[in-house]
Amino acid sequence: MKGKTCKSIVSLFSIFVLLLSAVVPVSAVTSNTSVSSLVTDVTEIYSFMSDTQKGTVETARSAVAGLTDTEISTILKENGITQAKIEAYPSLIGLARDIAELGYVDGANLQAKIDAIRNNSDYTSTFDTLFSSELTVDDMIAFLVALKEKLITEIGNNIFQILLGETDFDSVVASAATDLSTTTYSEFDGKLQTGLGIGVVDLIAIKDGIEAKLDANGDIAKNAKAALLAGALESLTKDSNTGGGSYVPAPTPSPEPSADGAAEVELSDDAVSTETDTDGTVKTTVKVDTASILNLINTATDLKTVSITVPDDDSNAAVVSVPSSAFSALKDKNEDAVVTINSKTGSYSLGVKEINVEALAASLGASSTDDVEISIEITQSEDTTNAVASNGLAAASEVVDFKITAKAGTDESEVNNFNSYVARSIPLTTTDVNPSQYTAVRINADGTLTAVPTKIVDGKAVFSSRTNSKYAVVKNNVTFTDVEAGDWAAPEITKLGNKLIINGKEDGRFAPAEGTNRIQMTILLVKALGLTASGEYDGSFTDVEGDEWFIEPLVAAVEAGIIKGRVDGSFDPYAKVNRSQSAAMLARALEFTGYDVAKLDKSKSINQFDDVNSIGDWSKADVELMLEAGIFSGRNNGTIFDPAGTTSRAQTAVVLNGYLKFVDFIN
């Protein structure tokens, strides 16, 4: 029984040594026979492993594959291969990566992986040049067989110490390899030394170095080996027909993703550091390795959110560095996945598709996307322009600066604009909160403020914006002389006034019954969504010169696809907006922000209106969407839509509030 156990365990390591023969042109049947035997052994082991155990091993394989050329080159140099040798034979880097990766390839893919390496012309050319005829396939196979036999003996003698944790498998392997390289196979070791400048023991050290690089604590490789060992022992107990028995299970990767697809990255002590800047800012920095993310990816069936919590109780700045390869891996798993950074100062939820790794690498002149690191910063700051007080508002939070930086070597570039809304949060400094009175604002460099969509949740302002900047939360208490508390639209008018979306007249009135014109509707939508123009006016409207007071919000709305001109090419800014036109503008706004289709009430239809035939074909789909979303309702107890009817300022406030609630932008 002991012999079979050892052979099963030894086969896990044999891949590493066998690969040395695989890269030399095959001329001996023994090589193919050994590969076939190895594939059979590994396949058997995997057949006794659980899906979780297989996922743990796949995590290790993915982590090895994700190591950069720079990281592997460093490991090679640390273990005796010179920089000159690496520069002369750059394929050694890829070969080392493939060698280490093979140890974690399942039986179904092992043969194909070995064949791919055998057929790699760069690898075979390098070996031909390095070893010529001094090192043959038969030499490799003979050493492999001898090492396997020695390991069977050594592991058999130490099996219980290994299982009890008194020694480890790698130590036994290293000891066996050292013994062979200094006795029976000293000549073989010498040939390796001549060709590569390193010996058998150094090859083992390179493998160990690569595994150690996977994560800070070595858990990735350790858990994978435990999973493989569990499969080997389970194979033993089943095949030996002992009537049962126990085996060593692989540690369950922790944490497991929750039912809602959320998972937390576990941070080692080495991943977290705290320092004080010259200005007194106490900064906590977290470095997340790719392996930590891959571990979550490979153990999750439905991964939606990856959270990283910064332990920063005594700091006022949090910096989280994540390799770009982690973003790429998450995007491959789920392109809608979100990385959330939680800190005392605030939180940041970044969609992985907002990080264009290829474009960032190109802009930074990086030779590989693997060289790019993404840094997410949440820093307590100051309102240096006194913008909040100057605008007559009361501060309800600290000022927080949100920043994302892409780095490659000494070069870096800020990521300031996004293709979709990115959620952030800031803790409030007050506990007595009426959500309708609070909003987050972007503090612009010129001292102006731009309100952004904001919800109040559990003592925090959760807001959505498409840009990075300094943000703060403000409290407002707006009143209008012609809006009474009992008026039908008073709650919506007051709420949107407090959130800096709607303004009253200069005399303090709101004029709720007055019709809304096209430019007013445009400005309201731009304010509601916190938009700013990124470009200049392009002269697209025949009746807009470009120097009008409303040009900036108009350009922002056009860029967002919310506003379109009339058939004749004009914009007609002061024409009143009818109900069909309002529905069309809001439908385009829904398309811009995105929305949850499941929230639509498909039981509603424009066919419920007696005047359905009066709704123009161009707007029927938009009107029905507004109806299903609950943003619009009919008039006369829902019997008519009145498509040509004017949209009053009060009605505009109500439908705009309904739209913002439907997309979950406000309470």
XYZ file of C-alpha atoms in Angstrom:
667
model
C 0.000 0.000 0.000
C 2.821 2.367 0.850
C 4.462 1.806 -2.538
C 1.312 2.672 -4.481
C 0.775 5.790 -2.368
C 4.286 7.005 -3.053
C 4.058 6.363 -6.784
C 0.863 8.406 -6.925
C 2.467 11.284 -5.069
C 5.714 11.079 -7.017
C 3.840 11.377 -10.307
C 2.826 14.892 -9.269
C 6.433 15.972 -9.241
C 7.543 13.855 -12.185
C 6.062 16.333 -14.642
C 8.773 18.811 -13.762
C 11.655 16.457 -14.456
C 10.000 14.765 -17.404
C 9.681 18.099 -19.168
C 13.446 18.276 -19.455
C 13.236 15.308 -21.790
C 10.174 16.633 -23.537
C 11.950 19.696 -24.913
C 14.788 17.695 -26.469
C 13.991 16.154 -29.890
C 12.386 12.807 -29.058
C 14.217 9.772 -30.373
C 13.443 7.172 -27.731
C 10.252 5.243 -27.163
C 10.860 5.442 -23.444
C 10.066 9.165 -23.441
C 6.623 8.714 -24.975
C 5.973 5.720 -22.763
C 6.827 7.725 -19.638
C 4.602 10.595 -20.720
C 1.706 8.233 -21.380
C 2.171 6.613 -17.990
C 2.307 9.994 -16.316
C -0.878 11.191 -18.043
C -2.635 8.046 -16.855
C -1.460 8.592 -13.267
C -2.521 12.242 -13.187
C -5.893 11.480 -14.803
C -6.556 8.882 -12.122
C -5.693 11.326 -9.354
C -8.010 14.001 -10.793
C -10.863 11.489 -11.026
C -10.875 11.306 -7.221
C -10.737 15.071 -6.649
C -13.744 17.288 -5.884
C -14.610 20.314 -8.021
C -13.324 22.575 -5.244
C -9.995 20.717 -5.161
C -9.703 20.922 -8.940
C -10.450 24.643 -8.724
C -7.684 25.055 -6.150
C -5.160 23.414 -8.500
C -6.423 25.485 -11.429
C -5.860 28.601 -9.318
C -2.196 27.640 -9.013
C -1.895 26.929 -12.738
C -3.475 30.276 -13.642
C -1.241 32.073 -11.163
C 1.884 30.514 -12.685
C 0.710 31.407 -16.193
C 0.109 34.970 -15.013
C 3.676 35.580 -13.800
C 5.398 38.256 -15.861
C 8.602 37.768 -17.825
C 10.313 40.159 -15.420
C 9.272 38.097 -12.384
C 10.467 34.824 -13.890
C 13.695 36.370 -15.148
C 14.420 37.527 -11.600
C 13.816 34.005 -10.255
C 16.157 32.502 -12.869
C 18.896 34.973 -11.975
C 18.399 34.339 -8.259
C 19.070 30.657 -8.924
C 22.211 30.847 -11.017
C 21.221 31.595 -14.624
C 23.056 34.717 -15.687
C 21.538 37.810 -17.269
C 23.748 37.216 -20.306
C 22.382 33.681 -20.674
C 18.791 34.935 -20.403
C 19.405 37.653 -22.986
C 21.031 35.140 -25.339
C 18.267 32.576 -24.827
C 15.078 34.504 -23.913
C 12.995 31.361 -24.472
C 14.338 30.108 -21.121
C 11.785 32.417 -19.465
C 8.837 30.866 -21.240
C 10.262 27.401 -20.696
C 10.561 27.974 -16.947
C 6.977 29.211 -16.826
C 5.737 26.188 -18.784
C 7.728 23.791 -16.605
C 6.172 25.178 -13.432
C 2.691 25.344 -14.967
C 2.805 21.679 -16.011
C 2.769 20.618 -12.381
C -0.808 21.894 -12.133
C -2.261 20.741 -15.469
C -5.003 18.113 -15.277
C -4.790 14.763 -17.049
C -7.180 15.813 -19.803
C -4.857 18.611 -20.929
C -1.450 17.292 -19.875
C -0.599 15.440 -23.097
C -1.533 18.465 -25.229
C 0.511 20.781 -23.020
C 3.591 18.557 -23.222
C 3.181 18.210 -26.991
C 2.944 21.987 -27.330
C 6.230 22.385 -25.469
C 7.903 19.602 -27.441
C 6.871 21.281 -30.686
C 8.039 24.727 -29.614
C 10.895 25.431 -32.019
C 12.350 28.116 -29.749
C 12.703 25.624 -26.903
C 14.247 22.835 -28.974
C 16.630 25.270 -30.665
C 17.765 26.562 -27.279
C 18.435 23.019 -25.985
C 20.258 22.018 -29.172
C 22.555 25.010 -28.769
C 23.064 24.665 -25.022
C 23.643 20.907 -24.794
C 24.418 19.712 -28.328
C 24.751 15.931 -28.048
C 26.157 15.982 -24.529
C 22.726 15.558 -22.973
C 20.410 12.977 -24.565
C 16.844 11.892 -24.093
C 18.046 8.616 -22.627
C 20.089 10.541 -20.067
C 16.986 12.457 -19.069
C 14.800 9.364 -18.858
C 17.398 7.473 -16.837
C 17.631 10.319 -14.360
C 13.832 10.570 -14.170
C 13.470 6.857 -13.428
C 16.205 7.012 -10.800
C 14.653 10.061 -9.148
C 11.218 8.464 -9.088
C 12.593 5.292 -7.517
C 14.505 7.294 -4.923
C 11.443 9.382 -4.125
C 9.330 6.261 -3.693
C 11.746 5.103 -1.026
C 12.216 8.484 0.659
C 8.535 9.458 0.684
C 7.614 5.987 1.871
C 9.972 6.460 4.797
C 8.529 9.900 5.545
C 4.854 9.574 4.534
C 3.443 9.972 8.039
C 5.752 12.891 8.822
C 4.503 14.583 5.633
C 0.851 13.999 6.484
C 1.376 15.207 10.059
C 3.191 18.323 8.885
C 6.493 17.401 10.526
C 8.236 17.662 7.161
C 7.092 18.709 3.712
C 7.062 17.083 0.302
C 9.352 19.698 -1.269
C 12.057 19.075 1.325
C 12.018 15.340 0.570
C 12.224 16.037 -3.173
C 15.133 18.444 -2.729
C 16.983 15.972 -0.513
C 16.543 13.132 -3.023
C 17.671 15.303 -5.938
C 20.721 16.508 -4.012
C 21.724 12.957 -3.140
C 21.490 11.788 -6.769
C 23.310 14.824 -8.155
C 26.295 14.216 -5.886
C 26.507 10.446 -6.316
C 25.172 8.294 -9.151
C 24.191 11.218 -11.379
C 27.025 13.624 -10.706
C 28.054 13.448 -14.398
C 24.503 14.274 -15.480
C 24.511 17.197 -13.081
C 27.808 18.363 -14.551
C 26.353 18.418 -18.075
C 23.521 20.603 -16.849
C 26.082 22.867 -15.206
C 28.031 23.140 -18.459
C 25.019 23.968 -20.603
C 22.887 26.089 -18.284
C 25.308 27.071 -15.559
C 23.080 25.389 -12.980
C 22.525 21.858 -11.719
C 19.643 19.613 -10.687
C 19.268 21.223 -7.267
C 19.042 24.651 -8.899
C 16.269 23.426 -11.202
C 14.332 22.353 -8.132
C 15.009 25.765 -6.571
C 13.668 27.538 -9.678
C 10.456 25.531 -9.414
C 10.195 26.421 -5.725
C 10.951 30.077 -6.470
C 8.169 30.278 -9.029
C 5.700 28.680 -6.624
C 6.744 31.067 -3.850
C 6.063 34.020 -6.148
C 2.396 33.113 -6.557
C 1.298 34.807 -3.327
C 2.744 36.333 -0.182
C 2.164 33.352 2.108
C 2.744 30.489 -0.302
C -0.855 29.361 0.154
C -1.615 29.007 -3.568
C 0.978 26.271 -4.164
C 0.482 24.699 -0.738
C -3.279 24.362 -1.197
C -2.838 22.973 -4.712
C -0.397 20.315 -3.516
C -2.748 19.422 -0.666
C -5.578 18.999 -3.175
C -3.431 16.756 -5.376
C -2.276 14.760 -2.378
C -5.902 14.304 -1.330
C -6.727 12.936 -4.771
C -3.765 10.564 -4.642
C -4.707 9.235 -1.215
C -8.375 8.900 -2.158
C -7.273 6.990 -5.254
C -5.281 4.696 -3.005
C -8.134 3.963 -0.599
C -10.585 3.245 -3.415
C -8.204 1.151 -5.543
C -6.887 -0.847 -2.607
C -10.448 -1.996 -1.827
C -9.834 -1.487 1.863
C -13.479 -0.862 2.523
C -13.011 2.823 3.115
C -10.501 5.012 4.789
C -9.797 8.670 5.234
C -7.827 11.128 3.159
C -6.395 14.563 3.638
C -8.812 17.094 2.094
C -7.578 20.190 0.329
C -8.114 23.352 2.341
C -11.275 25.024 1.108
C -10.265 28.305 -0.514
C -11.313 31.113 1.765
C -13.395 33.089 1.458
C -15.927 31.343 -0.729
C -18.014 33.689 -2.919
C -21.408 34.325 -1.336
C -24.741 33.446 -2.865
C -25.014 36.925 -4.380
C -21.677 36.583 -6.176
C -19.655 38.694 -3.721
C -16.236 37.650 -2.399
C -13.614 39.283 -0.192
C -9.873 39.218 -0.890
C -7.942 38.015 2.138
C -4.910 40.189 2.814
C -1.704 38.948 4.383
C 0.250 41.136 6.789
C 2.922 41.569 4.120
C 0.354 43.049 1.730
C -0.425 46.016 3.990
C 1.855 48.901 4.936
C 1.311 52.299 6.563
C 3.393 55.444 6.221
C 3.122 59.137 7.010
C 3.712 61.611 4.168
C 5.570 64.891 4.607
C 2.244 66.747 4.813
C 1.128 64.580 7.726
C -1.195 62.347 5.729
C -1.258 58.837 7.169
C -1.518 56.488 4.196
C -2.321 52.778 4.218
C -1.184 50.922 1.105
C -2.438 47.495 0.073
C -0.744 45.457 -2.646
C -3.010 42.777 -4.079
C -1.373 39.979 -6.059
C -2.956 38.368 -9.099
C -3.036 34.988 -7.387
C -5.436 36.253 -4.706
C -7.890 37.311 -7.399
C -7.396 34.116 -9.393
C -8.143 32.076 -6.298
C -11.571 33.713 -6.085
C -12.175 33.412 -9.817
C -11.433 29.714 -9.970
C -13.554 28.789 -6.967
C -16.590 30.860 -7.950
C -19.386 29.882 -10.271
C -20.946 33.346 -10.210
C -18.509 36.094 -9.271
C -19.979 39.594 -9.457
C -18.129 41.652 -6.850
C -14.604 41.352 -5.469
C -14.107 43.423 -2.319
C -10.838 44.624 -0.842
C -11.072 46.120 2.633
C -8.260 48.431 3.705
C -7.391 48.113 7.430
C -6.934 51.849 7.902
C -8.405 52.759 11.286
C -5.650 55.287 11.957
C -5.123 56.608 8.442
C -6.892 59.132 6.229
C -5.712 57.812 2.885
C -6.054 54.383 1.302
C -4.106 53.174 -1.734
C -4.818 49.778 -3.285
C -2.533 48.475 -6.044
C -3.889 45.722 -8.273
C -1.994 44.139 -11.202
C -3.703 44.786 -14.520
C -3.660 41.042 -15.132
C -6.132 40.670 -12.264
C -8.550 43.044 -14.013
C -8.119 41.090 -17.244
C -8.791 37.792 -15.486
C -11.903 39.175 -13.807
C -13.140 40.553 -17.127
C -12.695 37.116 -18.689
C -14.732 35.616 -15.843
C -17.495 38.246 -15.923
C -17.198 41.449 -17.930
C -19.721 43.072 -15.588
C -17.722 42.222 -12.453
C -16.921 45.030 -10.027
C -13.896 45.582 -7.790
C -14.895 47.405 -4.596
C -12.379 49.128 -2.339
C -13.653 49.742 1.202
C -11.867 52.141 3.539
C -12.611 54.368 6.497
C -12.437 57.431 4.236
C -14.791 56.103 1.561
C -15.431 53.322 -0.907
C -14.900 52.887 -4.638
C -16.700 50.341 -6.854
C -14.968 50.061 -10.209
C -16.320 47.987 -13.076
C -13.517 45.871 -14.541
C -14.458 46.845 -18.094
C -13.589 50.459 -17.238
C -9.914 49.458 -17.177
C -8.703 49.088 -20.763
C -5.448 47.292 -20.037
C -4.244 47.230 -23.648
C -4.827 50.958 -24.173
C -3.132 51.840 -20.885
C -0.100 49.683 -21.698
C 0.201 51.380 -25.092
C -0.106 54.888 -23.631
C 2.569 54.106 -21.041
C 4.912 52.504 -23.564
C 4.863 49.222 -21.637
C 6.243 46.192 -23.465
C 3.547 43.991 -21.945
C 0.153 44.505 -20.336
C 1.495 42.455 -17.421
C 3.804 45.360 -16.584
C 0.866 47.687 -15.838
C -0.363 48.168 -12.284
C -3.621 49.901 -11.355
C -3.570 52.088 -8.246
C -6.887 53.141 -6.658
C -6.638 55.973 -4.121
C -9.206 57.291 -1.643
C -7.772 60.265 0.236
C -9.257 62.725 2.710
C -8.659 66.171 1.236
C -9.690 69.820 1.648
C -12.054 72.263 -0.019
C -9.235 74.642 -0.904
C -11.514 76.976 -2.894
C -14.146 77.125 -0.118
C -16.631 76.080 -2.787
C -19.209 74.530 -0.445
C -19.623 77.569 1.791
C -19.405 79.991 -1.152
C -22.427 78.303 -2.694
C -24.453 78.682 0.499
C -24.370 75.000 1.403
C -23.596 73.143 4.624
C -20.871 70.493 4.552
C -22.075 67.060 5.685
C -18.863 65.094 5.141
C -15.136 65.394 4.731
C -13.813 66.218 1.268
C -12.544 63.036 -0.391
C -10.302 62.796 -3.442
C -10.839 59.719 -5.620
C -8.052 58.843 -8.023
C -7.055 55.962 -10.298
C -3.548 55.760 -11.720
C -2.058 53.303 -14.185
C 1.667 52.701 -13.669
C 4.361 50.952 -15.679
C 7.879 51.350 -14.336
C 8.454 55.047 -13.672
C 5.667 56.160 -16.021
C 2.111 56.732 -14.884
C -1.167 58.072 -16.219
C -4.367 59.067 -14.420
C -7.662 57.467 -15.393
C -10.205 60.249 -14.964
C -13.143 59.446 -17.238
C -15.301 56.349 -17.519
C -17.721 54.878 -20.029
C -20.345 54.172 -17.387
C -21.281 55.366 -13.924
C -18.861 54.372 -11.171
C -20.246 54.144 -7.634
C -18.447 55.628 -4.653
C -19.393 56.427 -1.068
C -18.411 58.919 1.619
C -19.372 58.615 5.323
C -21.601 61.420 6.614
C -20.515 63.512 9.584
C -24.089 63.735 10.900
C -26.600 61.125 12.040
C -29.819 63.140 11.729
C -30.386 62.663 8.017
C -33.307 63.323 5.691
C -32.114 61.768 2.393
C -34.035 64.361 0.377
C -31.810 67.143 1.715
C -28.423 65.659 0.877
C -26.370 65.251 -2.252
C -22.761 64.611 -3.174
C -21.038 67.266 -5.249
C -17.945 67.294 -7.396
C -15.673 70.185 -6.415
C -14.346 71.661 -9.633
C -10.993 73.412 -9.921
C -12.683 76.775 -10.583
C -14.622 76.638 -7.308
C -17.930 75.602 -8.825
C -19.886 72.550 -7.754
C -21.492 69.835 -9.858
C -24.132 67.715 -8.155
C -24.012 63.975 -8.853
C -26.728 61.313 -8.375
C -26.775 60.417 -4.671
C -28.493 57.976 -2.318
C -28.182 57.976 1.466
C -27.585 54.446 2.774
C -26.560 53.435 6.317
C -24.974 56.758 7.209
C -23.141 57.099 3.913
C -23.707 59.040 0.731
C -23.538 56.559 -2.144
C -23.112 58.459 -5.384
C -22.533 57.701 -9.045
C -20.267 59.643 -11.371
C -18.378 59.167 -14.616
C -15.289 61.149 -13.549
C -12.691 61.239 -10.792
C -12.205 64.343 -8.669
C -12.683 65.727 -5.178
C -16.144 65.059 -3.784
C -18.064 66.118 -0.690
C -21.575 65.713 0.662
C -23.670 68.822 1.276
C -26.971 69.550 3.007
C -29.483 71.908 1.438
C -32.861 73.313 2.478
C -34.619 74.850 -0.514
C -38.016 76.549 -0.363
C -40.086 78.201 -3.095
C -42.662 80.890 -2.364
C -45.288 79.307 -4.618
C -44.872 75.675 -3.538
C -46.844 74.617 -0.474
C -46.198 71.444 1.499
C -49.510 69.935 0.422
C -49.101 70.567 -3.310
C -49.196 67.363 -5.388
C -45.624 67.756 -6.722
C -44.129 69.520 -3.682
C -42.013 66.547 -2.430
C -40.369 66.044 -5.829
C -39.833 69.764 -6.437
C -38.253 70.274 -3.014
C -36.106 67.139 -3.242
C -34.671 68.014 -6.660
C -34.117 71.588 -5.497
C -32.136 70.344 -2.490
C -30.118 68.112 -4.791
C -29.145 71.132 -6.925
C -30.991 69.801 -9.973
C -33.796 72.365 -10.330
C -33.732 76.089 -9.672
C -36.479 78.588 -8.987
C -37.085 81.943 -10.581
C -35.123 85.021 -9.523
C -38.091 86.198 -7.444
C -38.088 82.988 -5.392
C -40.960 81.274 -7.216
C -40.803 77.888 -8.883
C -43.718 78.487 -11.281
C -44.919 74.851 -11.243
C -47.680 75.332 -13.844
C -45.390 76.948 -16.397
C -44.423 74.808 -19.394
C -40.912 73.364 -19.720
C -38.976 74.269 -22.850
C -36.386 72.162 -24.670
C -33.286 73.788 -23.227
C -34.715 73.684 -19.696
C -35.419 69.956 -20.062
C -31.906 69.485 -21.415
C -30.303 71.302 -18.490
C -32.394 69.388 -15.956
C -31.277 66.046 -17.386
C -27.634 67.140 -17.464
C -27.791 68.279 -13.831
C -29.653 65.163 -12.743
C -26.932 62.966 -14.236
C -23.965 65.094 -13.129
C -22.718 65.505 -16.696
C -20.086 67.873 -18.047
C -19.055 68.391 -21.651
C -15.790 66.783 -22.712
C -15.559 68.478 -26.109
C -16.461 71.676 -27.927
C -19.652 72.535 -29.784
C -19.409 71.241 -33.356
C -22.028 73.475 -34.970
C -24.485 70.613 -35.392
C -27.601 72.796 -34.944
C -28.518 75.493 -37.448
C -29.964 77.812 -34.788
C -27.187 77.497 -32.185
C -24.076 79.632 -32.703
C -21.931 78.223 -29.918
C -21.669 81.236 -27.615
C -25.080 80.875 -25.955
C -25.382 80.686 -22.180
C -26.582 77.096 -22.408
C -23.901 75.765 -24.762
C -21.992 73.621 -22.219
C -24.978 71.598 -20.943
C -26.267 71.274 -24.506
C -22.954 69.784 -25.657
C -22.922 67.434 -22.645
C -26.432 66.209 -23.496
C -25.558 65.707 -27.163
C -22.407 63.751 -26.203
C -24.564 61.511 -24.016
C -26.988 60.907 -26.881
C -29.902 62.354 -24.904
C -30.605 65.322 -27.174
C -31.174 65.298 -30.917
C -32.156 68.116 -33.231
C -35.274 68.530 -35.287
C -35.648 67.175 -38.808
C -34.720 70.582 -40.258
C -31.396 70.583 -38.360
C -32.422 73.103 -35.705
C -32.499 72.633 -31.933
C -35.263 75.164 -31.186
C -34.180 75.681 -27.561
C -37.143 77.731 -26.363
C -39.940 75.610 -27.836
C -42.147 73.957 -25.216
C -41.641 70.223 -24.678
C -44.701 68.018 -25.135
C -45.251 64.686 -23.396
C -44.043 62.543 -26.303
C -40.850 64.574 -26.562
C -40.261 64.313 -22.802
C -40.710 60.538 -23.021
C -38.187 60.339 -25.865
C -35.579 62.365 -23.956
C -35.994 60.225 -20.835
C -35.848 57.005 -22.874
C -32.495 58.114 -24.286
C -31.374 58.961 -20.748
C -32.313 55.412 -19.691
C -30.231 54.012 -22.516
C -27.315 56.207 -21.441
C -27.365 55.231 -17.763
C -28.514 51.665 -18.228
C -31.272 50.058 -16.172
C -32.541 46.771 -14.799
C -34.883 45.314 -17.416
C -36.397 43.046 -14.758
C -37.938 46.111 -13.086
C -40.137 46.871 -16.101
C -43.827 46.103 -15.703
C -44.558 44.314 -18.957
C -48.270 44.161 -18.156
C -48.523 47.838 -19.061
C -49.012 48.921 -22.668
C -49.802 52.067 -24.613
C -52.828 50.198 -25.915
C -54.521 51.015 -22.609
C -54.831 54.632 -23.775
C -57.903 55.720 -25.704
C -55.714 58.085 -27.736
C -53.060 55.500 -28.616
C -53.467 56.326 -32.308
C -52.494 59.924 -31.556
C -49.058 58.849 -30.340
C -46.590 59.221 -33.200
C -44.885 56.073 -34.423
C -41.505 57.706 -33.745
C -42.258 57.882 -29.982
C -44.483 54.847 -29.297
C -41.613 52.658 -28.067
C -40.350 55.475 -25.824
C -43.782 56.143 -24.340
C -44.331 52.442 -23.651
C -40.920 52.193 -21.969
C -41.800 55.133 -19.706
C -45.104 53.463 -18.880
C -43.477 50.096 -18.049
C -40.867 51.830 -15.887
C -43.558 53.693 -13.957
C -42.034 57.053 -14.881
C -45.069 58.227 -16.869
C -48.748 57.527 -16.324
C -51.778 58.602 -18.291
C -54.083 61.521 -17.750
C -57.805 61.389 -16.894
C -57.282 58.420 -14.572
C -54.961 56.735 -17.032
C -57.388 56.682 -19.946
C -55.368 58.945 -22.271
C -51.702 59.799 -22.757
C -52.125 63.240 -24.379
C -48.908 63.078 -26.459
C -49.092 66.700 -27.630
C -49.838 68.073 -24.171
C -47.367 70.480 -22.611
C -45.104 69.187 -19.838
C -45.324 71.623 -16.935
C -42.405 72.347 -14.641
C -44.121 70.429 -11.830
C -44.721 67.435 -14.116
C -41.100 67.576 -15.243
C -39.955 67.397 -11.598
C -42.172 64.360 -10.989
C -41.063 62.356 -14.041
C -37.408 63.274 -13.486
C -37.645 62.069 -9.879
C -39.301 58.873 -11.110
C -36.528 58.309 -13.635
C -33.756 58.781 -11.041
C -35.468 56.376 -8.627
C -35.983 53.785 -11.368
C -32.245 53.706 -12.180
C -31.498 53.615 -8.418
C -29.691 56.963 -8.394
C -31.678 58.536 -5.522
C -33.759 57.404 -2.529
